[in-house]
Coordinates of C-alpha atoms in Angstrom, one line a residue:
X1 CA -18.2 -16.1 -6.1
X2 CA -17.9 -20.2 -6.4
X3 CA -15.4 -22.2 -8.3
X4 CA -16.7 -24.1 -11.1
X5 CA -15.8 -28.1 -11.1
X6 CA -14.1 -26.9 -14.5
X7 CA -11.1 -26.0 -12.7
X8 CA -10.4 -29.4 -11.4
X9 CA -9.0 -30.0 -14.8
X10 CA -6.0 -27.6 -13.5
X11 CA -5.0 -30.2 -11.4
X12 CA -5.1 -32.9 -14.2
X13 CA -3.0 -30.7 -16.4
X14 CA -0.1 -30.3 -13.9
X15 CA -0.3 -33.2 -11.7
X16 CA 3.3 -34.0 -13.4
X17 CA 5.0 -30.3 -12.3
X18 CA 7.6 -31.3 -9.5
X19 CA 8.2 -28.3 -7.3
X20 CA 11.5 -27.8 -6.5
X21 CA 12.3 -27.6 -2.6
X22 CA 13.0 -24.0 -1.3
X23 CA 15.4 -22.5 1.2
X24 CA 14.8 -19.6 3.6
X25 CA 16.9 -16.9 3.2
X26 CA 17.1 -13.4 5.4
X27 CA 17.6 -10.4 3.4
X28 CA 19.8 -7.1 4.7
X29 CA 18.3 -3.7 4.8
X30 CA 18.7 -0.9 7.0
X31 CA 17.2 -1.7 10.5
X32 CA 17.4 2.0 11.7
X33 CA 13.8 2.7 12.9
X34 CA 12.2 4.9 15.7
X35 CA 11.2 1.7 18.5
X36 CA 7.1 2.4 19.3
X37 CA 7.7 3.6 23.0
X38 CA 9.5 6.7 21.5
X39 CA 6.7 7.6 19.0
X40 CA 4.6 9.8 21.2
X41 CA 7.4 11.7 21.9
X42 CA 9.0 12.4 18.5
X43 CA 5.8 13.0 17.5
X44 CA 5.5 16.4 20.3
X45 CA 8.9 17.3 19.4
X46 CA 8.4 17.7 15.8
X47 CA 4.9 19.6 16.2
X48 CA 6.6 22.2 18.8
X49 CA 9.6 22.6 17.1
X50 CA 8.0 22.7 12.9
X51 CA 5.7 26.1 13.6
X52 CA 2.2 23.8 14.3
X53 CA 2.1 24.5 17.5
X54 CA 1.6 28.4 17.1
X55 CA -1.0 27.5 14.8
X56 CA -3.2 25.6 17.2
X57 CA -5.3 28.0 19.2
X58 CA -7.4 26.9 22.2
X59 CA -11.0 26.4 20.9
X60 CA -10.6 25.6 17.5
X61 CA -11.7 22.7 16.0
X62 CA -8.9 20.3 14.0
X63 CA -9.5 17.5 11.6
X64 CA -6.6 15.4 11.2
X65 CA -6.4 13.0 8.2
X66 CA -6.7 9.4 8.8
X67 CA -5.9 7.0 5.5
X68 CA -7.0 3.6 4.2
X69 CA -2.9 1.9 3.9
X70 CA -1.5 0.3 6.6
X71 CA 1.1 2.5 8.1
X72 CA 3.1 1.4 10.7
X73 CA 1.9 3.0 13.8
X74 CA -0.6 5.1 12.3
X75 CA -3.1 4.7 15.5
X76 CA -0.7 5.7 17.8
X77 CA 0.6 8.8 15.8
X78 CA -2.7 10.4 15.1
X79 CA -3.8 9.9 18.6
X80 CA -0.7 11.9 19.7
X81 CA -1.4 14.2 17.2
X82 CA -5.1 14.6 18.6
X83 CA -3.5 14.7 22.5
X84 CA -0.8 17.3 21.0
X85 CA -3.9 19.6 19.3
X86 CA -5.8 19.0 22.9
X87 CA -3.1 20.0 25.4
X88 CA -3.0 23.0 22.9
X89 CA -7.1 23.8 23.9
X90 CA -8.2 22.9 21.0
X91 CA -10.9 20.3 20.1
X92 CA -9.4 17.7 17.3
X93 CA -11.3 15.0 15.4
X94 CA -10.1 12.5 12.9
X95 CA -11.7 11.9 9.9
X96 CA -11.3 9.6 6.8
X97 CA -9.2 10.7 3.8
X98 CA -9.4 7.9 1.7
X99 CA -11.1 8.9 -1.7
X100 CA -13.3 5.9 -2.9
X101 CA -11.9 3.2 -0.2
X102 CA -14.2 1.6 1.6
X103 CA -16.7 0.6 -1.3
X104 CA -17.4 4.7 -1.3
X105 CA -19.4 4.7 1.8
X106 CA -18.9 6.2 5.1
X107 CA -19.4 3.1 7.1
X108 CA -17.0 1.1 4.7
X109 CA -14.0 4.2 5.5
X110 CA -15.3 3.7 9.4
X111 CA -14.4 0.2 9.7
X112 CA -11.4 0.6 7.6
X113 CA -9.9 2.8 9.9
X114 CA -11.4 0.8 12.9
X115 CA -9.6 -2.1 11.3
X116 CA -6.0 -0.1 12.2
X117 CA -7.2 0.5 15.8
X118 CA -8.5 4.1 14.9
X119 CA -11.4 4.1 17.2
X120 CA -13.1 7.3 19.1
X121 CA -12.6 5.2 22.3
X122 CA -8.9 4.6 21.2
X123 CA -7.9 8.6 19.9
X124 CA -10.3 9.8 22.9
X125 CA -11.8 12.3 19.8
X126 CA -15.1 12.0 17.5
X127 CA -14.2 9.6 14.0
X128 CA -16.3 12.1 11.7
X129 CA -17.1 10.3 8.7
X130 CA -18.7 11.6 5.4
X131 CA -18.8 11.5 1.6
X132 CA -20.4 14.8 1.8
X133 CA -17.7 17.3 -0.3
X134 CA -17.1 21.3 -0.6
X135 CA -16.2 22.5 -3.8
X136 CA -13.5 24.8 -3.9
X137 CA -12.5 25.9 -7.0
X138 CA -11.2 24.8 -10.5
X139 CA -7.3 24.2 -11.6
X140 CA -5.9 26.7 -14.2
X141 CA -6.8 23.7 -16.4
X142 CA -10.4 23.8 -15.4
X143 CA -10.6 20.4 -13.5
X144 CA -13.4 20.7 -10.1
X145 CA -11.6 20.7 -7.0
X146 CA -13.2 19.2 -4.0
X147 CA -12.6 18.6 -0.2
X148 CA -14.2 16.5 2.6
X149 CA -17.1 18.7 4.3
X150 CA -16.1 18.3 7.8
X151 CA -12.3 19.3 7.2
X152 CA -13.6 22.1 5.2
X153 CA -15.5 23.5 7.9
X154 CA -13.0 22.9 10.9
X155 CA -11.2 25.9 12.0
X156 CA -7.7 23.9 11.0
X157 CA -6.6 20.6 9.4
X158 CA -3.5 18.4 9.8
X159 CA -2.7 15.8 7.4
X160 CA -0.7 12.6 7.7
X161 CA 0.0 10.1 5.8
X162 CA 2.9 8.1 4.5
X163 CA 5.6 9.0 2.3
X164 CA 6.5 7.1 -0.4
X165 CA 7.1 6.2 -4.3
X166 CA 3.7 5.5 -5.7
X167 CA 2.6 2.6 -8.0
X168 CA 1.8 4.4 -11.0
X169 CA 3.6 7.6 -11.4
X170 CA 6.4 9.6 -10.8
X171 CA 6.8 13.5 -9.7
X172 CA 8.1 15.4 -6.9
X173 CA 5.0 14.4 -4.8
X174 CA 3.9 10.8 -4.9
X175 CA 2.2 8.6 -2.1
X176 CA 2.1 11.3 0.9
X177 CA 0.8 14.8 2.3
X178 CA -0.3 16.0 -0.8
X179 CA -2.0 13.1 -2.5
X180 CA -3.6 13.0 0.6
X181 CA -4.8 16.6 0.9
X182 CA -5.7 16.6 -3.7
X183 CA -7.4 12.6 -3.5
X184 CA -7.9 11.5 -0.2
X185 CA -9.8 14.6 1.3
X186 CA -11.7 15.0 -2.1
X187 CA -13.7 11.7 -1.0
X188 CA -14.7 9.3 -4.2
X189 CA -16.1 12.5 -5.9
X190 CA -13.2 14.5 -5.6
X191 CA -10.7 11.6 -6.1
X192 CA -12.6 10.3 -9.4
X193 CA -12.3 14.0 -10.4
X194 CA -8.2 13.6 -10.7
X195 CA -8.4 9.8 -11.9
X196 CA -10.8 10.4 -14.6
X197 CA -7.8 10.3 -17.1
X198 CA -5.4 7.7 -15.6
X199 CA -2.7 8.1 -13.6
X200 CA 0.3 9.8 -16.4
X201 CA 0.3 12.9 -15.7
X202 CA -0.5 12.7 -11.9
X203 CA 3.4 13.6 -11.1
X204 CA 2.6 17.3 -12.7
X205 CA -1.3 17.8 -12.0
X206 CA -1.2 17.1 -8.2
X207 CA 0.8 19.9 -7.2
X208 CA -1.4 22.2 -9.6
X209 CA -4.4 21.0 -7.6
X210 CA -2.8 21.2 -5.0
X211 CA -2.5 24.6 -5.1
X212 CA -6.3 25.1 -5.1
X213 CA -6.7 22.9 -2.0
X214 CA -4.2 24.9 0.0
X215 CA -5.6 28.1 -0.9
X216 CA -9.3 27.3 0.2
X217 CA -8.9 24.6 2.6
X218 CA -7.7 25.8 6.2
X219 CA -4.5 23.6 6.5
X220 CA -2.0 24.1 9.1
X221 CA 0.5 21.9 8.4
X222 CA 1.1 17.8 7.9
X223 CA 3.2 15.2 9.4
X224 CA 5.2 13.4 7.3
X225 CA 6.1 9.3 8.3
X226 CA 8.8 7.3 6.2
X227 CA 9.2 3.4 7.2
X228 CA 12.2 1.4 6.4
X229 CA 12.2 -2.1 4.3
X230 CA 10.3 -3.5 7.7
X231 CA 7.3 -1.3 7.4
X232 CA 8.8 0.1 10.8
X233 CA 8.9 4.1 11.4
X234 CA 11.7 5.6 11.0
X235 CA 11.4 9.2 10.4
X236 CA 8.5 11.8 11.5
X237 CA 8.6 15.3 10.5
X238 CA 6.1 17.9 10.9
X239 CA 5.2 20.7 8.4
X240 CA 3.6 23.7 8.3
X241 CA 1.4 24.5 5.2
X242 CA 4.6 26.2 3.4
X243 CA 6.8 23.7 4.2
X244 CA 5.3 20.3 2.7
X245 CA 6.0 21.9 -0.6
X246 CA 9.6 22.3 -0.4
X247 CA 10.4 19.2 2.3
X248 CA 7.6 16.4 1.0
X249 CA 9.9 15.8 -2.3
X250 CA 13.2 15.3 0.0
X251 CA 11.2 12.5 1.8
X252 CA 10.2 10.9 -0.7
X253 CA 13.5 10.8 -1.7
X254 CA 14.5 9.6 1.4
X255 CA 12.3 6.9 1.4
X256 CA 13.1 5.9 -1.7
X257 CA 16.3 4.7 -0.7
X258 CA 14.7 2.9 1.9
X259 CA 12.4 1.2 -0.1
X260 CA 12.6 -2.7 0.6
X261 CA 13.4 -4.8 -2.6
X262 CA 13.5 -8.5 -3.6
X263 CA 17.6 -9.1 -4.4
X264 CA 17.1 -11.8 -6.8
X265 CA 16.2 -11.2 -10.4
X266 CA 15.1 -13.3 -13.3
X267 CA 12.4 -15.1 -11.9
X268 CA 10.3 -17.8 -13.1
X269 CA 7.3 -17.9 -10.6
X270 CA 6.9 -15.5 -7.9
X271 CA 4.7 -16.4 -5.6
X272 CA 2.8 -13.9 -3.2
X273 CA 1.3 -15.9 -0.2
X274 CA -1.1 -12.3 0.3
X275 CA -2.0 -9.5 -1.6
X276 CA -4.2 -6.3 -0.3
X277 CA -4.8 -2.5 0.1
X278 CA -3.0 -2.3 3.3
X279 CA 0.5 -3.7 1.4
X280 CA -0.5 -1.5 -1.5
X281 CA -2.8 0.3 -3.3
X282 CA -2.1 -2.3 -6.0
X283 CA -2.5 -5.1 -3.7
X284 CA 0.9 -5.8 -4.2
X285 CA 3.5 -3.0 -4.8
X286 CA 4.6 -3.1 -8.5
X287 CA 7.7 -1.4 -7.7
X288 CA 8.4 -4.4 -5.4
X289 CA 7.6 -7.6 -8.3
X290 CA 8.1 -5.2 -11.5
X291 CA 4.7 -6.0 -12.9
X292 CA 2.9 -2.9 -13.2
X293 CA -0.4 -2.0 -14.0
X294 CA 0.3 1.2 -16.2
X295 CA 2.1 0.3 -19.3
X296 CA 4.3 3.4 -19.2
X297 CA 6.2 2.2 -16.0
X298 CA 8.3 -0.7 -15.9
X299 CA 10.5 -2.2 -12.9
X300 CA 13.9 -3.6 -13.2
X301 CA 12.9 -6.8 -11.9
X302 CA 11.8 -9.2 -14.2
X303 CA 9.6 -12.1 -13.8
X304 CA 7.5 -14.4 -15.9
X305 CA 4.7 -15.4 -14.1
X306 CA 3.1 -14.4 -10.1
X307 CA 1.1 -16.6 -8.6
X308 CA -0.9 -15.0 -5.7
X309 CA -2.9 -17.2 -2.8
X310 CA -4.9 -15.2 -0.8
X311 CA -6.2 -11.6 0.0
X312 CA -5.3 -9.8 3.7
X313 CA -7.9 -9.3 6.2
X314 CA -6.9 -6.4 6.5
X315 CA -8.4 -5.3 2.7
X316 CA -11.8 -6.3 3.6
X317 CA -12.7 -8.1 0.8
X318 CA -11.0 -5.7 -2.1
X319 CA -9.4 -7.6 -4.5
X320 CA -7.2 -4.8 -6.2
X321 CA -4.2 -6.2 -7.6
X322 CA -5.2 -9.7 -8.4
X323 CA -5.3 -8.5 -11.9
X324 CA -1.7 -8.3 -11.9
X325 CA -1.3 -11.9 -11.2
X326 CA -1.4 -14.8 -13.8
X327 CA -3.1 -17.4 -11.3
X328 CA -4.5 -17.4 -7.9
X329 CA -6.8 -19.6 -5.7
X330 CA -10.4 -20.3 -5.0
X331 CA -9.4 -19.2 -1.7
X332 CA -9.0 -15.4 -2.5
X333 CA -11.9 -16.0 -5.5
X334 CA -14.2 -17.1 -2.9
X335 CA -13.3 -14.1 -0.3
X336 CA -13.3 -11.3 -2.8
X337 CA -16.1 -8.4 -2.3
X338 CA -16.9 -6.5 -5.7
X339 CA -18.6 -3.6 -3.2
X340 CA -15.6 -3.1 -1.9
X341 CA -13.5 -3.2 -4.9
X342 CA -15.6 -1.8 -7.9
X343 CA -16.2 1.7 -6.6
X344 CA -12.1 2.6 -6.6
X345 CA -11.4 0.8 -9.9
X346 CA -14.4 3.3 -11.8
X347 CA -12.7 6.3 -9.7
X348 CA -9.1 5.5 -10.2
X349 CA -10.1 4.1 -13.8
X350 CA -7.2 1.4 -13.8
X351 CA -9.9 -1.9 -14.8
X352 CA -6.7 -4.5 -15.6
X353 CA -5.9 -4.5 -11.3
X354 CA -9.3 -6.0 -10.8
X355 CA -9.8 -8.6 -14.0
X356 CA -10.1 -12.0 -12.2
X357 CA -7.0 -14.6 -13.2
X358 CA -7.2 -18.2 -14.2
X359 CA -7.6 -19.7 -10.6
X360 CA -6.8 -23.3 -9.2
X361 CA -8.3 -25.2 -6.1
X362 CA -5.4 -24.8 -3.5
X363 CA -2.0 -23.2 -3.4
X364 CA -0.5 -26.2 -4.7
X365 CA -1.8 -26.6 -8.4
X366 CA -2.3 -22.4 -8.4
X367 CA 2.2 -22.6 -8.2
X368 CA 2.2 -25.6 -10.4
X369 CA 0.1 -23.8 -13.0
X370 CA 2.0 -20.9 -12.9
X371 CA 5.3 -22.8 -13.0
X372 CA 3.5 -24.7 -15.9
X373 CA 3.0 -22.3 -17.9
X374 CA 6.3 -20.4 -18.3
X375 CA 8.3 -20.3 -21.4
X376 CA 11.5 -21.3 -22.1
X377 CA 13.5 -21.7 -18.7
X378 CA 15.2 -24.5 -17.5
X379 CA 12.4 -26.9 -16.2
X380 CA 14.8 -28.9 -14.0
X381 CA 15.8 -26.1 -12.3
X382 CA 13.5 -23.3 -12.3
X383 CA 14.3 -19.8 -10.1
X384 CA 10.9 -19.6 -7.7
X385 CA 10.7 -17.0 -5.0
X386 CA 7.9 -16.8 -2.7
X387 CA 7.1 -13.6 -0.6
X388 CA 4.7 -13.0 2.2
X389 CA 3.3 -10.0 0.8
X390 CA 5.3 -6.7 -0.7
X391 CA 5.7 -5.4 2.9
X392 CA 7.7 -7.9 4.2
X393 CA 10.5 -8.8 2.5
X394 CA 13.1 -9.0 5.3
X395 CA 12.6 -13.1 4.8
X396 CA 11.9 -14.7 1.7
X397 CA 11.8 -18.4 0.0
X398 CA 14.3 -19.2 -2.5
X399 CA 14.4 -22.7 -5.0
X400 CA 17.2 -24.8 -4.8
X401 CA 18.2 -23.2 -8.4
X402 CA 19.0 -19.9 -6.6
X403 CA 21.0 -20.9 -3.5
X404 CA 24.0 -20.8 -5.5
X405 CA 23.1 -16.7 -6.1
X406 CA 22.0 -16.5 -2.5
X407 CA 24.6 -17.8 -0.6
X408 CA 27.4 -15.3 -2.8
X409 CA 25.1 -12.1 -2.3
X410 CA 25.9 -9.4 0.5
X411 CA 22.9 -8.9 1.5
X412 CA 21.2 -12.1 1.5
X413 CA 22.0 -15.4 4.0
X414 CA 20.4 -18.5 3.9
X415 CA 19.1 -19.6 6.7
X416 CA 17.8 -23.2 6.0
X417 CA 18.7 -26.2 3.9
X418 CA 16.3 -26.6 0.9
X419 CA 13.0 -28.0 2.4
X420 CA 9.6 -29.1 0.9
X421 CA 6.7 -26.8 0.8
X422 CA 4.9 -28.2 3.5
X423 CA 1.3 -28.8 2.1
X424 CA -1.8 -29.6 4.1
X425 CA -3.7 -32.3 2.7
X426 CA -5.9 -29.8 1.0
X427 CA -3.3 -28.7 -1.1
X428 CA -2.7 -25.4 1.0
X429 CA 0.1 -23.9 2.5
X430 CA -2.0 -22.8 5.7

């Protein structure tokens, strides 16, 4: 997709916006993590100790559940969850449970998952991939229930995934085992399945479908991963089949408190250097900057106007999310892939995430337009904060008009003097 030369008329319209100069500040959360050498073997404790080892029998065959977010660790986990099943004699495989991710082709869901390192040559175990779905049954509300053909036919399967609040709902399972296990295991026919009226009553209806899958699909168990504010791991639980329903909820609670958050509120302009489906499956997480893309969820953050300047590599090309942003750059217009972004946005139904912005010619006029264009604030002085991307939030930019807010906040220290932005000559910030 190309720029027109209409845009240049941005930069004419806000050549006058001064930016203000911005400070870096650290923000305090809870460090406590689990360091990466210790992984493999947290990992075996929690499979002996949960039950899932009695369940693995030498020649079986077990599909373990590999997603399309980037989890911290995730390569290393599963492939100790594959040499776990193998010491056990059995014969594992991972395979992708992702719904419509990866444009809704098995190639596109094979180099997502390369893209985190999750590689046969890597997990030393075949990468089955396949839109190819079983259907198992129907809800008590008559809604299809599907599940991946491969897991289907294995003699056991073992999700994992992430545990954590989800963008769009609320309920006693969110972002975890058993989305993973109702949406990601139903491929993009199963997943569109459950989407095909929004996201509202998700909270009640996975568990109900849930239900269904766990009562035709061979499950054994799950493992369960929760990451601090630093996207680094710091609890892994395993689960049999019986126990996700009653221990899932508590982790999501857990991680709930550990959820990283922006301290400052009442912002002008937030800008968001990168957006993607690794940080989110908004892009960016709404429960980070408060701007959500369902209309009956609202944060307590409030801001006016996000700019957003690029997409990850990570995302290969999906462009979920900018939607939720009131200007962006040629940059991200230019990189965006509409194969890999329209197929989840018809499944999942939410169109507003994928709408394309106003967009400028370089970071520069995209944060003066977005300044530009708020109401009512103090011009002089106006409260910016600029983020790497919802994941990492341990360091963040501040304007001079929030030092003052900054420097008498517990959890926040400043760690530079006000500074300017530090544009190329292009007008970009890289």
């Amino acid at each position: 997709m190309k720029a027109t030369a209409g845009n240049r008329l941005i930069e004419e319209l806000t050549k006058d916006i001064t930016l203000p100069k911005m400070a870096k500040c650290l923000q305090y959360f809870d460090e406590e993590h689990i360091e990466e050498k210790d992984i493999p073997r947290y990992v075996f404790a929690e499979m002996s100790k949960s039950g899932l080892a009695d369940r693995i029998k030498p020649g079986m065959r077990i599909a373990v559940t590999g997603g399309s977010r980037g989890v911290a660790n995730i390569a290393l986990i599963l492939k100790t969850i594959v040499d776990f099943c193998s010491e056990k004699g059995a014969y594992p495989f991972v395979f992708p449970a992702m719904g419509s991710h990866g444009g809704a082709t098995a190639e596109g869901q094979l180099e997502i998952l390369a893209g985190y390192g999750i590689t046969e040559e890597y997990l030393n175990c075949p990468v089955m991939a396949s839109m190819d779905t079983v259907y198992l049954g129907n809800t008590e509300e008559g809604m299809q229930v599907f599940c991946d053909k491969h897991a289907y036919e294995a003699d056991g399967i073992i999700l994992c995934n992430r545990i954590k609040t989800h963008s769009a709902f609320r309920g006693p399972f969110e972002s975890g085992l058993m989305k993973m296990a109702v949406i990601g295991m139903g491929k993009q026919y199963g997943a569109e399945q459950v989407h095909r009226d929004g996201f509202s009553r998700l909270g009640e209806m996975l568990p109900m479908i849930g239900r269904v899958v766990f009562e035709q699909a061979p499950i054994l168990g799950g493992v369960g991963i929760v990451e601090n504010a630093f996207d680094q791991t710091c609890l892994i639980k395993a689960m049999t089949r019986e126990e996700i329903w009653t221990e899932e909820p508590k982790l999501l609670s857990y991680s709930k408190n550990r959820l990283g958050k922006i301290y400052i509120n009442d912002i002008d302009v937030l800008v968001v250097d990168q957006i993607g489906k690794d940080c989110s499956g908004d892009g960016m997480d709404p429960n980070i900057t408060g701007r959500f893309a369902v209309d009956y969820l609202k944060g307590d953050l409030r801001v006016q106007r996000i700019a957003v300047l690029d997409l990850t590599e990570a995302t290969h090309g999906s462009f979920v999310g900018v939607g939720l942003a009131d200007v962006t750059t040629r940059r991200l217009i230019d990189k965006m892939d509409v194969d890999q972004t329209y197929p989840n946005i018809i499944t999942n139904t939410v169109v507003c995430t994928a709408k394309i912005p106003m967009y400028a010619n370089n970071d520069k006029v995209c944060i003066q337009a977005a300044l530009r264009t708020c109401n009512y604030i103090d011009r002089e002085n106006p409260r910016i904060v600029r983020i790497k991307n919802t994941r990492n939030l341990g360091e963040i930019w501040v304007s001079e008009a929030l030092i003052g807010e900054v420097d008498q906040h517990g959890c926040m220290k400043r760690l530079t003097e006000p500074m300017d932005w530090g544009f190329d000559e292009s007008g970009n910030l890289w």
